[in-house]
Short mmCIF file of C-alpha atoms in Angstrom, two decimals:
data_model
loop_
_atom_site.label_atom_id
_atom_site.label_comp_id
_atom_site.label_asym_id
_atom_site.label_seq_id
_atom_site.Cartn_x
_atom_site.Cartn_y
_atom_site.Cartn_z
CA MET A 1 0.00 0.00 0.00
CA LYS A 2 1.14 3.53 -0.77
CA ILE A 3 -0.06 6.61 1.09
CA LEU A 4 0.42 10.22 0.00
CA ILE A 5 0.27 12.96 2.65
CA THR A 6 0.20 16.40 1.04
CA ASP A 7 -0.19 18.85 3.93
CA GLY A 8 1.78 17.26 6.77
CA LEU A 9 0.78 15.08 9.71
CA ALA A 10 2.04 14.31 13.21
CA ASN A 11 5.30 12.34 13.15
CA ASP A 12 3.94 9.60 15.39
CA ALA A 13 1.10 8.94 12.98
CA VAL A 14 3.46 8.82 10.00
CA GLU A 15 5.66 6.29 11.78
CA LYS A 16 2.62 4.12 12.54
CA MET A 17 1.63 4.20 8.88
CA LYS A 18 5.10 3.10 7.85
CA GLU A 19 4.53 -0.14 9.73
CA PHE A 20 2.02 -1.23 7.06
CA ALA A 21 2.57 1.07 4.06
CA GLN A 22 4.96 3.18 2.05
CA VAL A 23 4.38 6.80 3.01
CA ASP A 24 5.33 9.82 0.92
CA MET A 25 4.94 13.41 2.12
CA GLN A 26 4.82 16.03 -0.61
CA PHE A 27 2.52 18.88 -1.57
CA TYR A 28 1.12 18.89 -5.11
CA PRO A 29 -0.78 21.81 -6.67
CA GLU A 30 -4.14 20.97 -8.17
CA GLU A 31 -2.82 20.83 -11.72
CA THR A 32 -0.34 18.02 -10.95
CA LEU A 33 -2.05 16.18 -8.10
CA GLY A 34 -4.27 14.00 -10.27
CA GLU A 35 -1.35 12.54 -12.19
CA ALA A 36 0.64 11.97 -9.00
CA LEU A 37 -2.21 9.93 -7.52
CA LYS A 38 -1.75 7.14 -10.07
CA ASP A 39 0.71 5.54 -7.68
CA TYR A 40 -1.26 5.82 -4.42
CA ASP A 41 -4.00 3.91 -2.62
CA VAL A 42 -4.68 6.60 0.01
CA LEU A 43 -4.53 10.41 -0.08
CA VAL A 44 -4.36 12.37 3.18
CA VAL A 45 -4.93 16.13 2.99
CA ARG A 46 -5.56 19.04 5.31
CA SER A 47 -6.92 22.43 4.19
CA ALA A 48 -4.26 23.50 1.69
CA THR A 49 -4.78 20.76 -0.89
CA GLU A 50 -7.74 21.11 -3.28
CA VAL A 51 -9.23 17.83 -4.50
CA ARG A 52 -11.62 18.84 -7.27
CA GLN A 53 -13.42 16.96 -10.03
CA LYS A 54 -10.53 17.03 -12.49
CA VAL A 55 -8.16 15.58 -9.90
CA ILE A 56 -10.72 12.92 -8.97
CA ASP A 57 -11.28 11.99 -12.63
CA GLN A 58 -7.55 11.54 -13.17
CA ALA A 59 -7.18 9.45 -10.02
CA VAL A 60 -10.16 7.25 -10.89
CA ALA A 61 -8.85 6.73 -14.43
CA HIS A 62 -5.65 5.27 -12.99
CA GLY A 63 -7.75 2.93 -10.85
CA LYS A 64 -5.50 2.71 -7.79
CA LEU A 65 -6.79 5.38 -5.37
CA LYS A 66 -9.43 4.09 -2.95
CA LEU A 67 -9.54 6.50 -0.02
CA ILE A 68 -9.28 10.26 0.56
CA ILE A 69 -8.96 11.48 4.15
CA ARG A 70 -9.31 15.07 5.31
CA ALA A 71 -7.19 15.27 8.46
CA GLY A 72 -9.55 17.72 10.12
CA VAL A 73 -13.21 18.64 10.27
CA GLY A 74 -14.41 20.41 7.13
CA ILE A 75 -14.24 18.64 3.77
CA ASP A 76 -15.19 21.58 1.56
CA ASN A 77 -11.75 21.48 -0.10
CA ILE A 78 -12.76 18.07 -1.51
CA ASP A 79 -15.54 17.51 -4.05
CA HIS A 80 -16.65 14.72 -1.77
CA HIS A 81 -20.05 13.98 -3.30
CA TYR A 82 -18.45 13.62 -6.71
CA ALA A 83 -15.65 11.45 -5.32
CA ARG A 84 -18.15 9.08 -3.72
CA GLU A 85 -20.12 8.89 -6.96
CA LYS A 86 -16.88 7.75 -8.60
CA GLY A 87 -16.44 4.97 -6.05
CA LEU A 88 -13.93 6.59 -3.72
CA SER A 89 -14.34 6.63 0.04
CA VAL A 90 -14.02 10.08 1.63
CA ARG A 91 -13.49 10.41 5.37
CA ASN A 92 -12.52 13.09 7.86
CA THR A 93 -11.61 13.33 11.55
CA PRO A 94 -14.60 15.27 12.86
CA SER A 95 -13.88 15.28 16.59
CA ALA A 96 -10.08 15.33 16.80
CA ASN A 97 -9.73 19.12 16.45
CA SER A 98 -12.90 20.08 18.26
CA ASN A 99 -11.61 20.99 21.70
CA ALA A 100 -8.66 22.94 20.31
CA MET A 101 -10.99 24.94 18.07
CA ALA A 102 -13.47 25.52 20.87
CA GLU A 103 -10.71 26.81 23.14
CA LEU A 104 -9.37 29.20 20.49
CA THR A 105 -12.88 30.51 19.89
CA LEU A 106 -13.20 31.09 23.63
CA ALA A 107 -9.83 32.87 23.61
CA GLN A 108 -11.12 35.15 20.87
CA LEU A 109 -14.25 35.85 22.92
CA PHE A 110 -12.03 37.10 25.71
CA ALA A 111 -9.84 39.03 23.26
CA VAL A 112 -12.75 40.92 21.71
CA SER A 113 -14.17 41.70 25.16
CA ARG A 114 -11.07 42.88 26.99
CA PHE A 115 -8.77 44.41 24.31
CA VAL A 116 -6.26 41.59 24.83
CA ALA A 117 -4.86 41.75 21.29
CA ALA A 118 -4.91 45.54 20.91
CA SER A 119 -3.29 46.31 24.27
CA ASN A 120 -0.56 43.76 23.62
CA VAL A 121 0.43 45.75 20.54
CA THR A 122 0.12 49.25 21.97
CA MET A 123 2.03 48.44 25.15
CA ARG A 124 4.91 47.15 23.07
CA GLN A 125 4.83 50.52 21.30
CA GLY A 126 5.24 52.29 24.64
CA GLU A 127 1.61 53.39 24.90
CA TRP A 128 -0.54 53.17 28.05
CA HIS A 129 -4.28 53.15 27.26
CA LYS A 130 -5.75 51.99 30.54
CA LYS A 131 -8.81 54.26 30.44
CA GLU A 132 -9.50 53.67 26.75
CA TYR A 133 -9.53 49.89 27.16
CA ARG A 134 -12.73 49.55 29.14
CA GLY A 135 -14.15 46.18 28.12
CA VAL A 136 -17.18 44.07 28.87
CA GLU A 137 -17.66 40.83 30.80
CA LEU A 138 -18.92 37.55 29.38
CA LEU A 139 -21.01 36.88 32.48
CA GLY A 140 -24.72 37.24 31.76
CA LYS A 141 -24.29 37.90 28.05
CA LYS A 142 -26.21 36.15 25.27
CA ILE A 143 -24.14 34.16 22.80
CA GLY A 144 -25.51 32.71 19.57
CA LEU A 145 -23.77 29.77 17.89
CA ILE A 146 -24.44 29.24 14.19
CA GLY A 147 -23.93 25.52 13.66
CA PHE A 148 -23.96 22.99 16.47
CA GLY A 149 -21.43 20.29 15.67
CA HIS A 150 -18.61 18.92 17.84
CA THR A 151 -16.78 22.23 18.29
CA ALA A 152 -19.91 24.30 18.96
CA ARG A 153 -21.18 21.85 21.59
CA LEU A 154 -17.90 22.02 23.49
CA LEU A 155 -17.85 25.81 23.23
CA ALA A 156 -21.46 26.02 24.40
CA ASP A 157 -20.64 24.14 27.58
CA LYS A 158 -17.58 26.31 28.24
CA CYS A 159 -19.57 29.50 27.73
CA HIS A 160 -22.36 28.23 29.99
CA ALA A 161 -19.78 27.53 32.69
CA LEU A 162 -18.73 31.19 32.43
CA GLY A 163 -22.28 32.32 33.07
CA MET A 164 -23.32 33.09 29.50
CA ASP A 165 -26.79 32.38 28.12
CA VAL A 166 -26.25 30.05 25.16
CA TYR A 167 -28.45 29.92 22.06
CA TYR A 168 -27.81 28.00 18.85
CA PHE A 169 -29.07 27.23 15.37
CA ASP A 170 -28.25 24.14 13.37
CA ILE A 171 -29.56 23.10 9.97
CA VAL A 172 -30.42 19.61 11.23
CA GLY A 173 -32.68 21.04 13.91
CA GLU A 174 -32.84 20.95 17.67
CA ASP A 175 -30.70 18.66 19.79
CA LYS A 176 -33.14 17.35 22.38
CA ASN A 177 -30.26 16.30 24.64
CA SER A 178 -28.70 19.77 24.80
CA PRO A 179 -29.47 22.06 27.75
CA HIS A 180 -28.94 25.10 25.54
CA THR A 181 -31.67 27.03 23.71
CA PHE A 182 -32.42 26.19 20.07
CA VAL A 183 -33.49 28.99 17.73
CA PRO A 184 -35.14 27.88 14.47
CA SER A 185 -33.35 30.25 12.04
CA VAL A 186 -30.15 32.23 11.65
CA ALA A 187 -32.17 35.38 11.07
CA GLU A 188 -33.95 35.00 14.39
CA LEU A 189 -30.82 33.95 16.26
CA ILE A 190 -28.65 36.93 15.36
CA LYS A 191 -31.14 39.68 16.29
CA GLU A 192 -30.64 39.81 20.06
CA MET A 193 -27.20 38.27 20.66
CA ASP A 194 -24.34 40.06 22.38
CA TYR A 195 -21.90 37.60 20.79
CA ILE A 196 -22.16 35.46 17.65
CA THR A 197 -19.79 32.64 16.71
CA LEU A 198 -19.74 30.58 13.52
CA HIS A 199 -19.30 26.80 13.29
CA THR A 200 -20.33 25.83 9.76
CA PRO A 201 -18.64 24.83 6.50
CA LYS A 202 -18.68 27.20 3.56
CA THR A 203 -22.09 27.85 2.07
CA PRO A 204 -22.94 25.74 -1.01
CA ASP A 205 -22.82 28.78 -3.29
CA GLY A 206 -19.71 30.24 -1.61
CA LYS A 207 -21.53 33.39 -0.54
CA PRO A 208 -21.17 34.86 2.96
CA LEU A 209 -23.52 33.56 5.62
CA LEU A 210 -23.42 36.97 7.31
CA GLY A 211 -23.43 39.91 4.93
CA LYS A 212 -24.43 43.55 5.04
CA GLU A 213 -28.14 42.80 5.40
CA GLU A 214 -27.67 40.25 8.18
CA ILE A 215 -25.29 42.49 10.13
CA ALA A 216 -27.80 45.32 9.92
CA THR A 217 -30.34 43.25 11.86
CA MET A 218 -27.93 42.54 14.71
CA LYS A 219 -27.86 44.27 18.07
CA ASP A 220 -25.75 47.43 18.14
CA GLY A 221 -22.35 46.63 19.64
CA VAL A 222 -22.45 42.94 18.80
CA ARG A 223 -19.17 41.01 18.85
CA LEU A 224 -18.45 38.40 16.17
CA VAL A 225 -16.00 35.48 16.22
CA ASN A 226 -15.21 33.23 13.26
CA CYS A 227 -12.77 30.36 13.66
CA ALA A 228 -14.61 28.09 11.21
CA ARG A 229 -14.17 29.03 7.55
CA GLY A 230 -13.03 32.14 5.73
CA GLY A 231 -15.75 33.86 3.71
CA LEU A 232 -18.61 33.08 6.10
CA ILE A 233 -18.65 36.79 6.97
CA ASP A 234 -18.57 39.42 4.23
CA GLU A 235 -15.23 41.00 5.09
CA MET A 236 -15.85 44.46 3.64
CA ALA A 237 -19.31 44.60 5.21
CA LEU A 238 -17.65 43.71 8.50
CA VAL A 239 -15.11 46.53 8.10
CA ASP A 240 -17.93 48.99 7.42
CA ALA A 241 -19.85 47.75 10.46
CA LEU A 242 -16.76 48.03 12.66
CA ASN A 243 -16.14 51.58 11.47
CA ALA A 244 -19.76 52.51 12.14
CA GLY A 245 -19.74 50.92 15.60
CA LYS A 246 -22.50 48.48 14.67
CA VAL A 247 -20.04 45.68 15.41
CA ALA A 248 -17.98 46.48 18.50
CA ALA A 249 -15.24 43.97 17.76
CA ALA A 250 -14.45 40.82 15.80
CA GLY A 251 -12.17 37.85 16.43
CA LEU A 252 -11.00 36.03 13.30
CA ASP A 253 -8.87 32.96 12.76
CA VAL A 254 -9.93 32.38 9.14
CA PHE A 255 -10.05 34.63 6.08
CA LEU A 256 -11.29 34.71 2.52
CA ASN A 257 -7.77 34.90 1.10
CA GLU A 258 -5.16 32.90 3.01
CA PRO A 259 -2.29 33.42 3.63
CA THR A 260 -2.69 37.01 2.37
CA PRO A 261 -5.91 38.26 4.01
CA ASN A 262 -7.56 41.66 3.66
CA GLU A 263 -5.08 44.11 5.24
CA THR A 264 -7.77 46.65 6.12
CA LEU A 265 -9.58 44.03 8.17
CA VAL A 266 -6.45 42.54 9.76
CA ASN A 267 -5.16 45.97 10.81
CA HIS A 268 -8.44 47.27 12.19
CA PRO A 269 -7.99 48.29 15.84
CA ASN A 270 -11.14 46.45 16.91
CA VAL A 271 -10.20 43.13 15.33
CA SER A 272 -8.29 40.28 16.97
CA VAL A 273 -6.61 38.04 14.40
CA THR A 274 -4.79 34.71 14.39
CA PRO A 275 -3.38 32.86 11.33
CA HIS A 276 -5.79 29.88 11.06
CA ILE A 277 -4.42 28.16 14.17
CA GLY A 278 -7.64 26.60 15.43
CA ALA A 279 -6.27 23.07 15.28
CA GLN A 280 -2.68 23.95 16.10
CA THR A 281 -2.22 22.32 19.49
CA LEU A 282 0.03 19.41 20.30
CA GLU A 283 -2.92 17.41 21.58
CA ALA A 284 -5.12 18.05 18.55
CA GLN A 285 -2.38 17.15 16.10
CA GLN A 286 -1.78 13.89 17.94
CA ARG A 287 -5.50 13.05 17.96
CA VAL A 288 -5.83 13.88 14.26
CA GLY A 289 -2.90 11.65 13.37
CA ASP A 290 -4.18 8.76 15.45
CA GLU A 291 -7.65 9.06 13.93
CA VAL A 292 -6.23 9.11 10.39
CA VAL A 293 -4.34 5.89 11.10
CA SER A 294 -7.50 4.29 12.48
CA VAL A 295 -9.52 5.34 9.43
CA ILE A 296 -6.93 3.87 7.04
CA LYS A 297 -6.89 0.57 8.91
CA GLU A 298 -10.69 0.44 8.96
CA GLU A 299 -11.20 1.36 5.31
CA MET A 300 -8.39 -0.80 3.98
CA LYS A 301 -9.44 -3.69 6.25
CA LEU A 302 -6.14 -4.01 8.07
CA ASN A 303 -5.84 -5.80 11.40
#
C-alpha cells in the first residue's frame, strides 16, 4: 500500500503508517495532483490541498486510489459527493480538532471583550491606554452559535460555565439532549445576541452567511467570532460595520484569502486576528494523526 500525505501530519502517525505502508509526504498543486495519484491507494490532505473533479477523474482513471482522508473537520476542499459517486471513500476526523478549536474561539471571545490583542500591541509601542480599554464581561451575556457540531457543543458548555446564556441554530434542527436554547433560524438567532460565533462549513454557493443585510439586523455593539471558515462573513461589510460601531469587535482565525488576508480588516484596531491556528495544538495534532491511522486501517481492512 502507498499513502500520499500532502499537507503534513504528526510524526507519530506517520511512523505508525510506515509499519504497514509506504508513506510519501509532498505537496502537489491541483494541476499536478491528479497525475501523482496514479501511484497511491490513500490520499491524506488538510486544508491547503484542493481535490476537485478534475483531480478525482484523473485518479479514478488510474484505478489505484481508494480512499481520501481530510485530516480535520471540514471537507469543503474536496468535491466529496463527486468522489463518492466515482467509487472513492471520503473520510474526515470530525472530533479530533474540536476541543482545540473551541478553546481558540473562547480565547477570541475574551480578546474581543477585553482588548487583549490591541493592548498587547500598543504596550509594546510604549503606549498606556488603561482608560480607553474599558471592556465588557462575558457573564450574563447572550451568545448565539451558528452551527452545532462537535466544536460548537464544546464551546457552548464552556460558555455556559462562564455564566453566558447560550443559544444556537443548526440546519439539522434541535438537539433534544442539549441544555442550551435552540433557535429555528439564523435570522432570528442573530437579532438579540451580544456575541455570535460561527461553526459551519462554507455555504454551497460560496456566498457569505453573514453579509451587510444580516449584520444590519444585529444588536448594536455585537461582537463576532469566526474560527470556522473564511468567507462566512462578508469582510468588507464587516469593516464597514466596525467603522460605524455596529459591530464592536471581531475575532477572526480564518479569512477569505489565506495566507494574504484583507489588510484593512487585519489591521483594524477592533479586530483580533490569528493565522488559522484553530487546530494547532500538540494534543489536537496527535488526535488527528491517530484518527487518520484508524480510518486507514478500517477502510483498507487491516488488522
